[in-house]
Each structure stands twice: as structure tokens, then as C-alpha cells.
């Protein structure tokens, strides 16, 4: 069973560019990857340019030297896009207001919505929950426990001791 989601970027006053993602949309997966690997407007734009996604990965594209095989069609930790990887261009990024994103997510049985804001922060909404207010993704319990702490310079041990 898949955990569907929408990944969006705020591009104007109540205007969002969004793509649908079929698999692993829960915060402990998507939330961590989005916060750690898609943390700039340019990276989010590159992700949305792919259109609909089968799976979100840490890397947007496979390495240049990756050769698919029968056993491994896709490179591990790499985003899988319908247009690029399956030749199916039928799911381009779409434009919505927030109410449409929430409504469309519910119609497609999406569980989660992730929004990269104009302030370069990831927000989150559980579409099947009671609240319809975007929350800071970094504060989600499944995300903040997994994000590496960056306290300043020094070794990892020195950073941990500084906490």
C-alpha cells in the first residue's frame, strides 16, 4: 500500500506549484529527505520540474555512470519520476491555491502535503487529520529526531557536547 503525498512550493499569494508522489509520503521519510536534501528554492524547483513522482529520494537524478539492470532499475536513494523514468508525461506539476491542494489531496487519497514556503521553510499538513493549518515540518516528531544537529564548527563530538 502506498502513502501518497503532494510536494509543493509557494510561488505567490495563495498560489502553489505542486507534484503528486505515490510512495512513502509519511514525515519520517519525505519530511526528513525534504528538510535535509531539498533545502533551497533551486533544489525544490528542480524537483518540481520532474512532474509526478513515484518515489522521492535524496538525489534528484541517478549518477551519470549508473547502469540499470533487471535487478535494479533505479539507483538507490534517487527520486523516481513518471516522465523521466517511465516515459509517462501525464503528471506534470500543477498550480493550485491551498484549498485546492487540500481538496485535491483528499480526492486522490493523499495523506500528506509538504509546502516549501517563500521563507525557505518546509511546512506540513496531514490531510486526513482534523487541522487544516500548515505546521513547521522541522518540528514534526518524526522529523526533528532524525535531523542532524548543527551547532557550529568542530567535530561531530564537539557539536554534540555543545548542546
Short mmCIF file of N, CA and C in Angstrom, two decimals:
data_model
loop_
_atom_site.label_atom_id
_atom_site.label_comp_id
_atom_site.label_asym_id
_atom_site.label_seq_id
_atom_site.Cartn_x
_atom_site.Cartn_y
_atom_site.Cartn_z
N UNK A 1 0.84 -1.18 0.00
CA UNK A 1 0.00 0.00 0.00
C UNK A 1 0.89 1.25 0.00
N UNK A 2 0.47 2.24 -0.72
CA UNK A 2 1.28 3.45 -0.84
C UNK A 2 0.78 4.54 0.11
N UNK A 3 1.68 5.44 0.46
CA UNK A 3 1.34 6.61 1.28
C UNK A 3 1.55 7.82 0.38
N UNK A 4 0.45 8.29 -0.20
CA UNK A 4 0.50 9.35 -1.21
C UNK A 4 0.70 10.72 -0.57
N UNK A 5 1.31 11.62 -1.37
CA UNK A 5 1.53 12.98 -0.86
C UNK A 5 1.56 13.97 -2.01
N UNK A 6 1.51 15.23 -1.63
CA UNK A 6 1.78 16.33 -2.54
C UNK A 6 3.00 17.08 -2.01
N UNK A 7 3.87 17.46 -2.93
CA UNK A 7 5.03 18.28 -2.59
C UNK A 7 4.85 19.57 -3.38
N UNK A 8 4.86 20.70 -2.68
CA UNK A 8 4.53 21.97 -3.32
C UNK A 8 5.52 23.06 -2.94
N UNK A 9 5.51 24.11 -3.75
CA UNK A 9 6.30 25.30 -3.47
C UNK A 9 5.36 26.50 -3.56
N UNK A 10 5.42 27.35 -2.55
CA UNK A 10 4.64 28.58 -2.57
C UNK A 10 5.29 29.53 -3.58
N UNK A 11 4.50 29.98 -4.57
CA UNK A 11 5.07 30.84 -5.61
C UNK A 11 4.39 32.20 -5.68
N UNK A 12 3.40 32.42 -4.85
CA UNK A 12 2.69 33.69 -4.82
C UNK A 12 1.70 33.70 -3.68
N UNK A 13 0.92 34.75 -3.62
CA UNK A 13 -0.11 34.85 -2.58
C UNK A 13 -1.15 33.76 -2.81
N UNK A 14 -1.15 32.75 -1.95
CA UNK A 14 -2.04 31.59 -2.04
C UNK A 14 -1.95 30.90 -3.41
N UNK A 15 -0.74 30.81 -3.94
CA UNK A 15 -0.51 30.11 -5.20
C UNK A 15 0.67 29.16 -5.01
N UNK A 16 0.47 27.92 -5.44
CA UNK A 16 1.44 26.86 -5.21
C UNK A 16 1.65 26.03 -6.48
N UNK A 17 2.89 25.65 -6.72
CA UNK A 17 3.21 24.71 -7.78
C UNK A 17 3.44 23.38 -7.07
N UNK A 18 2.79 22.31 -7.54
CA UNK A 18 2.83 21.05 -6.79
C UNK A 18 2.94 19.84 -7.70
N UNK A 19 3.54 18.79 -7.14
CA UNK A 19 3.59 17.49 -7.79
C UNK A 19 3.04 16.44 -6.82
N UNK A 20 2.50 15.41 -7.39
CA UNK A 20 1.97 14.27 -6.66
C UNK A 20 3.08 13.24 -6.53
N UNK A 21 3.15 12.57 -5.38
CA UNK A 21 4.11 11.50 -5.17
C UNK A 21 3.38 10.28 -4.61
N UNK A 22 3.58 9.15 -5.23
CA UNK A 22 2.82 7.94 -4.87
C UNK A 22 3.31 7.24 -3.61
N UNK A 23 4.60 7.05 -3.45
CA UNK A 23 5.09 6.20 -2.36
C UNK A 23 5.77 6.96 -1.23
N UNK A 24 5.66 6.40 -0.03
CA UNK A 24 6.44 6.78 1.16
C UNK A 24 6.28 8.24 1.59
N UNK A 25 5.08 8.78 1.51
CA UNK A 25 4.85 10.18 1.80
C UNK A 25 4.79 10.55 3.26
N UNK A 26 5.04 9.65 4.16
CA UNK A 26 4.95 9.93 5.59
C UNK A 26 6.13 10.81 6.04
N UNK A 27 5.96 11.58 7.10
CA UNK A 27 7.00 12.52 7.53
C UNK A 27 8.35 11.88 7.86
N UNK A 28 8.35 10.66 8.39
CA UNK A 28 9.61 10.02 8.73
C UNK A 28 10.43 9.69 7.47
N UNK A 29 9.81 9.75 6.31
CA UNK A 29 10.55 9.56 5.05
C UNK A 29 10.66 10.88 4.30
N UNK A 30 9.54 11.35 3.75
CA UNK A 30 9.55 12.59 2.95
C UNK A 30 10.04 13.77 3.77
N UNK A 31 9.55 13.90 4.98
CA UNK A 31 9.91 15.06 5.80
C UNK A 31 11.40 15.18 5.98
N UNK A 32 12.04 14.08 6.32
CA UNK A 32 13.49 14.09 6.54
C UNK A 32 14.23 14.40 5.24
N UNK A 33 13.84 13.76 4.16
CA UNK A 33 14.50 13.99 2.87
C UNK A 33 14.32 15.43 2.41
N UNK A 34 13.11 15.96 2.51
CA UNK A 34 12.87 17.33 2.05
C UNK A 34 13.68 18.34 2.86
N UNK A 35 13.68 18.19 4.17
CA UNK A 35 14.40 19.14 5.03
C UNK A 35 15.91 19.05 4.80
N UNK A 36 16.43 17.85 4.63
CA UNK A 36 17.88 17.69 4.52
C UNK A 36 18.43 17.89 3.11
N UNK A 37 17.68 17.51 2.08
CA UNK A 37 18.25 17.48 0.73
C UNK A 37 17.61 18.48 -0.25
N UNK A 38 16.45 18.98 0.07
CA UNK A 38 15.77 19.93 -0.82
C UNK A 38 15.51 21.21 -0.03
N UNK A 39 16.60 21.87 0.33
CA UNK A 39 16.55 22.98 1.27
C UNK A 39 16.76 24.35 0.65
N UNK A 40 16.75 24.42 -0.68
CA UNK A 40 16.87 25.71 -1.36
C UNK A 40 15.79 25.81 -2.43
N UNK A 41 15.42 27.03 -2.81
CA UNK A 41 14.41 27.18 -3.87
C UNK A 41 14.84 26.48 -5.18
N UNK A 42 16.12 26.53 -5.49
CA UNK A 42 16.61 25.92 -6.72
C UNK A 42 16.44 24.39 -6.71
N UNK A 43 16.72 23.78 -5.58
CA UNK A 43 16.56 22.32 -5.48
C UNK A 43 15.09 21.93 -5.55
N UNK A 44 14.24 22.72 -4.91
CA UNK A 44 12.79 22.43 -4.95
C UNK A 44 12.28 22.62 -6.38
N UNK A 45 12.71 23.68 -7.06
CA UNK A 45 12.31 23.90 -8.45
C UNK A 45 12.72 22.72 -9.33
N UNK A 46 13.94 22.23 -9.15
CA UNK A 46 14.41 21.09 -9.94
C UNK A 46 13.55 19.86 -9.68
N UNK A 47 13.17 19.65 -8.44
CA UNK A 47 12.30 18.52 -8.10
C UNK A 47 10.94 18.66 -8.76
N UNK A 48 10.34 19.83 -8.67
CA UNK A 48 9.01 20.04 -9.24
C UNK A 48 9.02 19.96 -10.76
N UNK A 49 10.13 20.31 -11.37
CA UNK A 49 10.25 20.23 -12.82
C UNK A 49 10.09 18.81 -13.33
N UNK A 50 10.39 17.83 -12.48
CA UNK A 50 10.24 16.42 -12.87
C UNK A 50 8.79 16.02 -13.09
N UNK A 51 7.86 16.75 -12.50
CA UNK A 51 6.46 16.34 -12.57
C UNK A 51 6.17 15.26 -11.54
N UNK A 52 5.11 14.50 -11.76
CA UNK A 52 4.68 13.48 -10.81
C UNK A 52 5.78 12.49 -10.48
N UNK A 53 5.81 12.08 -9.21
CA UNK A 53 6.86 11.20 -8.71
C UNK A 53 6.29 9.87 -8.26
N UNK A 54 7.02 8.83 -8.53
CA UNK A 54 6.71 7.54 -7.95
C UNK A 54 7.31 7.46 -6.55
N UNK A 55 8.55 7.96 -6.41
CA UNK A 55 9.24 7.92 -5.13
C UNK A 55 10.18 9.11 -5.00
N UNK A 56 10.29 9.63 -3.80
CA UNK A 56 11.21 10.73 -3.50
C UNK A 56 12.50 10.16 -2.95
N UNK A 57 13.62 10.63 -3.47
CA UNK A 57 14.92 10.18 -2.99
C UNK A 57 15.80 11.35 -2.61
N UNK A 58 16.90 11.04 -1.98
CA UNK A 58 17.86 12.06 -1.57
C UNK A 58 18.49 12.76 -2.76
N UNK A 59 18.65 12.04 -3.85
CA UNK A 59 19.22 12.61 -5.07
C UNK A 59 18.10 12.80 -6.09
N UNK A 60 18.21 13.87 -6.86
CA UNK A 60 17.17 14.15 -7.85
C UNK A 60 17.33 13.29 -9.10
N UNK A 61 18.55 12.87 -9.41
CA UNK A 61 18.81 12.07 -10.61
C UNK A 61 19.89 11.04 -10.31
N UNK A 62 19.87 9.95 -11.07
CA UNK A 62 20.91 8.94 -10.87
C UNK A 62 22.27 9.46 -11.29
N UNK A 63 23.31 8.84 -10.76
CA UNK A 63 24.67 9.18 -11.15
C UNK A 63 24.85 8.92 -12.65
N UNK A 64 25.71 9.68 -13.28
CA UNK A 64 25.95 9.55 -14.72
C UNK A 64 26.43 8.15 -15.10
N UNK A 65 27.14 7.49 -14.19
CA UNK A 65 27.67 6.16 -14.51
C UNK A 65 26.75 5.01 -14.08
N UNK A 66 25.55 5.34 -13.57
CA UNK A 66 24.62 4.28 -13.15
C UNK A 66 24.03 3.59 -14.37
N UNK A 67 24.07 2.26 -14.37
CA UNK A 67 23.51 1.47 -15.46
C UNK A 67 22.40 0.58 -14.87
N UNK A 68 21.14 0.81 -15.28
CA UNK A 68 20.05 -0.02 -14.77
C UNK A 68 20.22 -1.48 -15.18
N UNK A 69 19.76 -2.36 -14.30
CA UNK A 69 19.79 -3.80 -14.59
C UNK A 69 18.41 -4.37 -14.31
N UNK A 70 18.21 -5.64 -14.64
CA UNK A 70 16.94 -6.31 -14.33
C UNK A 70 16.64 -6.26 -12.84
N UNK A 71 17.68 -6.45 -12.02
CA UNK A 71 17.53 -6.49 -10.58
C UNK A 71 17.39 -5.10 -9.95
N UNK A 72 17.99 -4.10 -10.59
CA UNK A 72 17.97 -2.75 -10.03
C UNK A 72 17.71 -1.74 -11.15
N UNK A 73 16.42 -1.44 -11.35
CA UNK A 73 16.05 -0.50 -12.41
C UNK A 73 16.39 0.94 -12.05
N UNK A 74 16.36 1.24 -10.73
CA UNK A 74 16.58 2.61 -10.29
C UNK A 74 17.68 2.64 -9.25
N UNK A 75 18.46 3.69 -9.28
CA UNK A 75 19.55 3.82 -8.32
C UNK A 75 18.99 4.11 -6.94
N UNK A 76 19.53 3.44 -5.95
CA UNK A 76 19.09 3.61 -4.57
C UNK A 76 19.21 5.08 -4.15
N UNK A 77 18.26 5.55 -3.36
CA UNK A 77 18.22 6.91 -2.82
C UNK A 77 18.02 7.99 -3.89
N UNK A 78 17.50 7.60 -5.05
CA UNK A 78 17.28 8.55 -6.14
C UNK A 78 15.79 8.70 -6.40
N UNK A 79 15.37 9.92 -6.65
CA UNK A 79 13.98 10.20 -6.97
C UNK A 79 13.60 9.49 -8.27
N UNK A 80 12.38 8.91 -8.27
CA UNK A 80 11.87 8.23 -9.45
C UNK A 80 10.68 9.05 -9.96
N UNK A 81 10.81 9.57 -11.20
CA UNK A 81 9.79 10.43 -11.79
C UNK A 81 9.08 9.70 -12.93
N UNK A 82 7.77 9.91 -13.03
CA UNK A 82 7.00 9.22 -14.07
C UNK A 82 7.46 9.60 -15.47
N UNK A 83 7.65 10.89 -15.75
CA UNK A 83 8.04 11.31 -17.11
C UNK A 83 9.45 10.84 -17.45
N UNK A 84 10.40 11.14 -16.59
CA UNK A 84 11.80 10.82 -16.88
C UNK A 84 12.06 9.31 -16.87
N UNK A 85 11.53 8.60 -15.89
CA UNK A 85 11.92 7.21 -15.68
C UNK A 85 10.97 6.17 -16.27
N UNK A 86 9.73 6.58 -16.57
CA UNK A 86 8.77 5.65 -17.17
C UNK A 86 8.26 6.13 -18.53
N UNK A 87 8.68 7.32 -18.96
CA UNK A 87 8.21 7.86 -20.23
C UNK A 87 6.76 8.27 -20.21
N UNK A 88 6.21 8.58 -19.03
CA UNK A 88 4.80 8.95 -18.88
C UNK A 88 4.69 10.43 -18.49
N UNK A 89 4.45 11.31 -19.45
CA UNK A 89 4.39 12.75 -19.16
C UNK A 89 3.02 13.23 -18.68
N UNK A 90 2.15 12.33 -18.29
CA UNK A 90 0.77 12.70 -17.98
C UNK A 90 0.59 13.34 -16.60
N UNK A 91 1.65 13.53 -15.84
CA UNK A 91 1.52 14.09 -14.50
C UNK A 91 2.46 15.28 -14.30
N UNK A 92 2.32 16.34 -15.08
CA UNK A 92 3.20 17.49 -14.88
C UNK A 92 2.87 18.19 -13.56
N UNK A 93 3.76 19.08 -13.13
CA UNK A 93 3.45 19.90 -11.97
C UNK A 93 2.21 20.72 -12.28
N UNK A 94 1.41 20.98 -11.25
CA UNK A 94 0.18 21.74 -11.42
C UNK A 94 0.17 22.92 -10.47
N UNK A 95 -0.72 23.87 -10.74
CA UNK A 95 -0.84 25.08 -9.92
C UNK A 95 -2.16 25.06 -9.17
N UNK A 96 -2.09 25.37 -7.87
CA UNK A 96 -3.25 25.32 -7.00
C UNK A 96 -3.20 26.48 -6.01
N UNK A 97 -4.36 26.76 -5.39
CA UNK A 97 -4.34 27.53 -4.14
C UNK A 97 -4.37 26.48 -3.03
N UNK A 98 -4.21 26.91 -1.78
CA UNK A 98 -4.10 25.94 -0.69
C UNK A 98 -5.36 25.11 -0.54
N UNK A 99 -6.53 25.72 -0.65
CA UNK A 99 -7.78 24.97 -0.52
C UNK A 99 -7.88 23.89 -1.60
N UNK A 100 -7.46 24.20 -2.82
CA UNK A 100 -7.49 23.21 -3.90
C UNK A 100 -6.50 22.08 -3.64
N UNK A 101 -5.34 22.41 -3.12
CA UNK A 101 -4.35 21.37 -2.79
C UNK A 101 -4.90 20.40 -1.76
N UNK A 102 -5.50 20.95 -0.73
CA UNK A 102 -6.08 20.11 0.32
C UNK A 102 -7.21 19.27 -0.25
N UNK A 103 -8.11 19.89 -1.02
CA UNK A 103 -9.25 19.18 -1.60
C UNK A 103 -8.78 18.11 -2.58
N UNK A 104 -7.85 18.46 -3.45
CA UNK A 104 -7.34 17.50 -4.42
C UNK A 104 -6.62 16.36 -3.74
N UNK A 105 -5.86 16.67 -2.69
CA UNK A 105 -5.19 15.62 -1.93
C UNK A 105 -6.18 14.64 -1.32
N UNK A 106 -7.27 15.17 -0.82
CA UNK A 106 -8.30 14.29 -0.23
C UNK A 106 -8.97 13.44 -1.31
N UNK A 107 -9.21 14.01 -2.49
CA UNK A 107 -9.83 13.25 -3.59
C UNK A 107 -8.93 12.13 -4.07
N UNK A 108 -7.62 12.36 -4.07
CA UNK A 108 -6.67 11.34 -4.51
C UNK A 108 -6.19 10.47 -3.36
N UNK A 109 -6.82 10.63 -2.22
CA UNK A 109 -6.48 9.87 -1.03
C UNK A 109 -5.04 10.09 -0.60
N UNK A 110 -4.54 11.28 -0.85
CA UNK A 110 -3.20 11.61 -0.37
C UNK A 110 -3.27 11.80 1.14
N UNK A 111 -2.24 11.41 1.81
CA UNK A 111 -2.18 11.52 3.26
C UNK A 111 -1.51 12.79 3.73
N UNK A 112 -0.53 13.27 2.95
CA UNK A 112 0.32 14.35 3.43
C UNK A 112 0.55 15.41 2.36
N UNK A 113 0.74 16.64 2.84
CA UNK A 113 1.08 17.77 1.99
C UNK A 113 2.32 18.44 2.56
N UNK A 114 3.31 18.67 1.70
CA UNK A 114 4.54 19.36 2.08
C UNK A 114 4.66 20.61 1.23
N UNK A 115 4.90 21.75 1.88
CA UNK A 115 4.98 23.03 1.18
C UNK A 115 6.28 23.73 1.53
N UNK A 116 7.05 24.08 0.50
CA UNK A 116 8.25 24.90 0.66
C UNK A 116 7.79 26.35 0.52
N UNK A 117 7.94 27.13 1.57
CA UNK A 117 7.39 28.48 1.59
C UNK A 117 8.34 29.51 0.98
N UNK A 118 7.82 30.71 0.79
CA UNK A 118 8.64 31.82 0.29
C UNK A 118 9.75 32.17 1.28
N UNK A 119 9.60 31.75 2.54
CA UNK A 119 10.62 31.97 3.57
C UNK A 119 11.66 30.84 3.61
N UNK A 120 11.62 29.97 2.61
CA UNK A 120 12.56 28.84 2.50
C UNK A 120 12.45 27.87 3.68
N UNK A 121 11.24 27.63 4.12
CA UNK A 121 10.97 26.68 5.20
C UNK A 121 9.97 25.65 4.70
N UNK A 122 10.12 24.43 5.17
CA UNK A 122 9.16 23.38 4.83
C UNK A 122 8.02 23.38 5.84
N UNK A 123 6.80 23.36 5.34
CA UNK A 123 5.58 23.25 6.16
C UNK A 123 4.92 21.93 5.80
N UNK A 124 4.04 21.48 6.69
CA UNK A 124 3.46 20.15 6.57
C UNK A 124 1.99 20.18 7.00
N UNK A 125 1.20 19.35 6.33
CA UNK A 125 -0.20 19.18 6.72
C UNK A 125 -0.58 17.72 6.53
N UNK A 126 -1.12 17.12 7.59
CA UNK A 126 -1.66 15.76 7.48
C UNK A 126 -3.07 15.92 6.93
N UNK A 127 -3.28 15.52 5.68
CA UNK A 127 -4.55 15.78 5.00
C UNK A 127 -5.72 15.01 5.59
N UNK A 128 -5.44 13.95 6.30
CA UNK A 128 -6.52 13.16 6.89
C UNK A 128 -6.79 13.54 8.34
N UNK A 129 -6.04 14.53 8.84
CA UNK A 129 -6.21 14.98 10.22
C UNK A 129 -7.29 16.05 10.34
N UNK A 130 -7.54 16.45 11.56
CA UNK A 130 -8.56 17.46 11.85
C UNK A 130 -8.11 18.86 11.46
N UNK A 131 -6.85 19.17 11.73
CA UNK A 131 -6.34 20.51 11.47
C UNK A 131 -6.10 20.70 9.97
N UNK A 132 -6.40 21.88 9.49
CA UNK A 132 -6.13 22.24 8.10
C UNK A 132 -5.14 23.40 8.05
N UNK A 133 -4.29 23.49 9.07
CA UNK A 133 -3.29 24.53 9.18
C UNK A 133 -1.91 23.94 8.95
N UNK A 134 -1.14 24.57 8.07
CA UNK A 134 0.23 24.11 7.82
C UNK A 134 1.07 24.29 9.08
N UNK A 135 1.88 23.28 9.39
CA UNK A 135 2.77 23.29 10.55
C UNK A 135 4.22 23.25 10.08
N UNK A 136 5.13 23.72 10.92
CA UNK A 136 6.56 23.66 10.60
C UNK A 136 6.99 22.20 10.55
N UNK A 137 7.54 21.78 9.42
CA UNK A 137 7.93 20.38 9.25
C UNK A 137 9.06 19.98 10.19
N UNK A 138 10.00 20.88 10.44
CA UNK A 138 11.12 20.54 11.32
C UNK A 138 10.66 20.23 12.74
N UNK A 139 9.48 20.69 13.13
CA UNK A 139 9.01 20.42 14.49
C UNK A 139 8.20 19.12 14.58
N UNK A 140 7.96 18.46 13.45
CA UNK A 140 7.23 17.18 13.48
C UNK A 140 8.11 16.15 14.20
N UNK A 141 7.55 15.41 15.14
CA UNK A 141 8.35 14.46 15.94
C UNK A 141 9.14 13.46 15.12
N UNK A 142 8.60 13.00 14.00
CA UNK A 142 9.31 12.03 13.18
C UNK A 142 10.45 12.66 12.39
N UNK A 143 10.46 13.98 12.31
CA UNK A 143 11.50 14.68 11.54
C UNK A 143 12.59 15.21 12.45
N UNK A 144 12.22 15.96 13.48
CA UNK A 144 13.27 16.62 14.28
C UNK A 144 14.16 15.62 14.99
N UNK A 145 13.70 14.44 15.28
CA UNK A 145 14.55 13.42 15.92
C UNK A 145 15.61 12.88 14.96
N UNK A 146 15.38 13.03 13.66
CA UNK A 146 16.27 12.45 12.66
C UNK A 146 17.21 13.45 12.00
N UNK A 147 16.95 14.73 12.15
CA UNK A 147 17.77 15.75 11.50
C UNK A 147 19.07 15.91 12.27
N UNK A 148 20.20 15.85 11.58
CA UNK A 148 21.48 16.05 12.27
C UNK A 148 21.54 17.45 12.87
N UNK A 149 22.01 17.52 14.08
CA UNK A 149 22.11 18.81 14.75
C UNK A 149 23.38 19.52 14.30
N UNK A 150 23.23 20.76 13.92
CA UNK A 150 24.39 21.56 13.54
C UNK A 150 24.45 22.72 14.51
N UNK A 151 25.43 22.65 15.41
CA UNK A 151 25.53 23.65 16.47
C UNK A 151 26.61 24.66 16.15
N UNK A 152 27.52 24.32 15.31
CA UNK A 152 28.62 25.22 14.96
C UNK A 152 29.76 24.41 14.40
N UNK A 153 30.92 25.01 14.39
CA UNK A 153 32.09 24.33 13.85
C UNK A 153 32.55 23.21 14.75
N UNK A 154 33.60 22.57 14.36
CA UNK A 154 34.19 21.49 15.15
C UNK A 154 33.77 20.14 14.68
N UNK A 155 34.26 19.15 15.40
CA UNK A 155 33.93 17.77 15.06
C UNK A 155 32.51 17.46 15.50
N UNK A 156 32.00 16.32 15.05
CA UNK A 156 30.65 15.91 15.45
C UNK A 156 30.57 15.78 16.98
N UNK A 157 31.60 15.23 17.60
CA UNK A 157 31.63 15.08 19.05
C UNK A 157 31.56 16.46 19.74
N UNK A 158 32.32 17.43 19.23
CA UNK A 158 32.30 18.76 19.80
C UNK A 158 30.93 19.42 19.62
N UNK A 159 30.27 19.16 18.51
CA UNK A 159 28.94 19.71 18.29
C UNK A 159 27.94 19.12 19.29
N UNK A 160 28.02 17.81 19.50
CA UNK A 160 27.10 17.14 20.44
C UNK A 160 27.35 17.65 21.85
N UNK A 161 28.61 17.79 22.24
CA UNK A 161 28.93 18.27 23.58
C UNK A 161 28.46 19.71 23.81
N UNK A 162 28.35 20.48 22.74
CA UNK A 162 27.93 21.87 22.86
C UNK A 162 26.43 22.01 23.14
N UNK A 163 25.70 20.93 23.00
CA UNK A 163 24.23 21.01 23.17
C UNK A 163 23.82 21.13 24.60
#
